[in-house]
Amino acid sequence: MENIRNLRKERIGIVTSNKMNKSIVVSVERRMKHPKYGKFVKQTTKFTAHDEKDDCNIGDKVKIMETRPISKNKCWRLVEILERAK
């Protein structure tokens, strides 16, 4: 039973919005090889994450972790702020 908790997904991304109360939008960028042409293409996915202390700013590099559904769109939470925006 203890091992299931450790299988939660983690992502590192950039905060793109912090306008909501106790919520942030994190953009996670990944590089994918195009199936036909072989060129590497950047793909961005936006996650809505729970920020309990409301201390993230736009441009911060953060680590988020998958969690139980907190609201309709939020099932990720902030783990730590890796790098503050300059």
Short mmCIF file of C-alpha atoms in Angstrom, two decimals:
data_model
loop_
_atom_site.label_atom_id
_atom_site.label_comp_id
_atom_site.label_asym_id
_atom_site.label_seq_id
_atom_site.Cartn_x
_atom_site.Cartn_y
_atom_site.Cartn_z
CA MET A 1 0.00 0.00 0.00
CA GLU A 2 2.90 2.37 0.72
CA ASN A 3 4.41 1.92 -2.77
CA ILE A 4 1.35 3.32 -4.56
CA ARG A 5 1.93 6.76 -3.06
CA ASN A 6 5.43 6.93 -4.57
CA LEU A 7 4.20 6.44 -8.15
CA ARG A 8 2.81 9.97 -8.44
CA LYS A 9 3.87 11.91 -11.53
CA GLU A 10 6.11 14.96 -11.16
CA ARG A 11 6.65 17.72 -13.70
CA ILE A 12 8.93 20.77 -13.87
CA GLY A 13 7.64 23.86 -15.63
CA ILE A 14 7.27 27.65 -15.73
CA VAL A 15 4.44 29.55 -14.01
CA THR A 16 2.42 31.40 -16.66
CA SER A 17 -0.42 32.72 -14.48
CA ASN A 18 -1.02 33.35 -10.78
CA LYS A 19 -4.18 35.46 -11.00
CA MET A 20 -6.38 32.89 -9.25
CA ASN A 21 -6.67 32.47 -5.49
CA LYS A 22 -4.32 29.67 -4.30
CA SER A 23 -3.91 28.42 -7.89
CA ILE A 24 -1.25 28.69 -10.57
CA VAL A 25 -1.03 27.69 -14.22
CA VAL A 26 2.21 25.86 -15.06
CA SER A 27 3.42 25.36 -18.64
CA VAL A 28 5.45 22.20 -19.13
CA GLU A 29 7.44 21.99 -22.36
CA ARG A 30 8.57 18.71 -23.89
CA ARG A 31 10.40 17.88 -27.10
CA MET A 32 8.82 15.25 -29.33
CA LYS A 33 10.23 13.78 -32.51
CA HIS A 34 7.89 14.22 -35.47
CA PRO A 35 6.73 10.76 -36.60
CA LYS A 36 7.19 11.39 -40.33
CA TYR A 37 9.87 14.08 -40.70
CA GLY A 38 12.06 13.32 -37.68
CA LYS A 39 12.39 16.95 -36.62
CA PHE A 40 12.13 17.67 -32.88
CA VAL A 41 9.04 19.76 -32.11
CA LYS A 42 8.31 21.56 -28.84
CA GLN A 43 4.95 20.74 -27.28
CA THR A 44 3.53 22.67 -24.33
CA THR A 45 1.00 21.39 -21.83
CA LYS A 46 -0.68 23.63 -19.26
CA PHE A 47 -1.48 22.30 -15.79
CA THR A 48 -3.52 24.05 -13.11
CA ALA A 49 -1.84 23.45 -9.75
CA HIS A 50 -2.70 24.19 -6.13
CA ASP A 51 -0.45 26.77 -4.43
CA GLU A 52 -1.42 26.79 -0.75
CA LYS A 53 0.75 29.75 0.35
CA ASP A 54 0.13 31.79 -2.82
CA ASP A 55 3.83 32.68 -3.11
CA CYS A 56 4.53 31.88 -6.79
CA ASN A 57 5.06 34.62 -9.35
CA ILE A 58 4.93 34.55 -13.13
CA GLY A 59 8.18 33.19 -14.59
CA ASP A 60 9.13 31.02 -11.60
CA LYS A 61 10.46 27.54 -12.33
CA VAL A 62 8.48 25.10 -10.18
CA LYS A 63 8.05 21.40 -9.50
CA ILE A 64 4.48 20.07 -9.33
CA MET A 65 3.15 16.67 -8.28
CA GLU A 66 -0.01 14.79 -9.17
CA THR A 67 -2.58 14.59 -6.37
CA ARG A 68 -6.26 13.87 -5.75
CA PRO A 69 -8.74 16.17 -7.53
CA ILE A 70 -8.95 19.48 -5.66
CA SER A 71 -11.44 21.11 -8.03
CA LYS A 72 -12.83 20.57 -11.53
CA ASN A 73 -9.51 21.37 -13.24
CA LYS A 74 -6.94 21.03 -10.43
CA CYS A 75 -5.33 17.66 -9.75
CA TRP A 76 -1.74 18.87 -9.30
CA ARG A 77 -0.07 20.61 -6.37
CA LEU A 78 3.05 22.71 -5.94
CA VAL A 79 5.98 20.83 -4.40
CA GLU A 80 8.69 23.48 -4.47
CA ILE A 81 9.91 26.58 -6.25
CA LEU A 82 13.17 25.66 -7.97
CA GLU A 83 14.11 29.09 -9.33
CA ARG A 84 12.60 32.53 -8.85
CA ALA A 85 11.94 34.81 -11.83
CA LYS A 86 14.52 37.53 -12.36
#
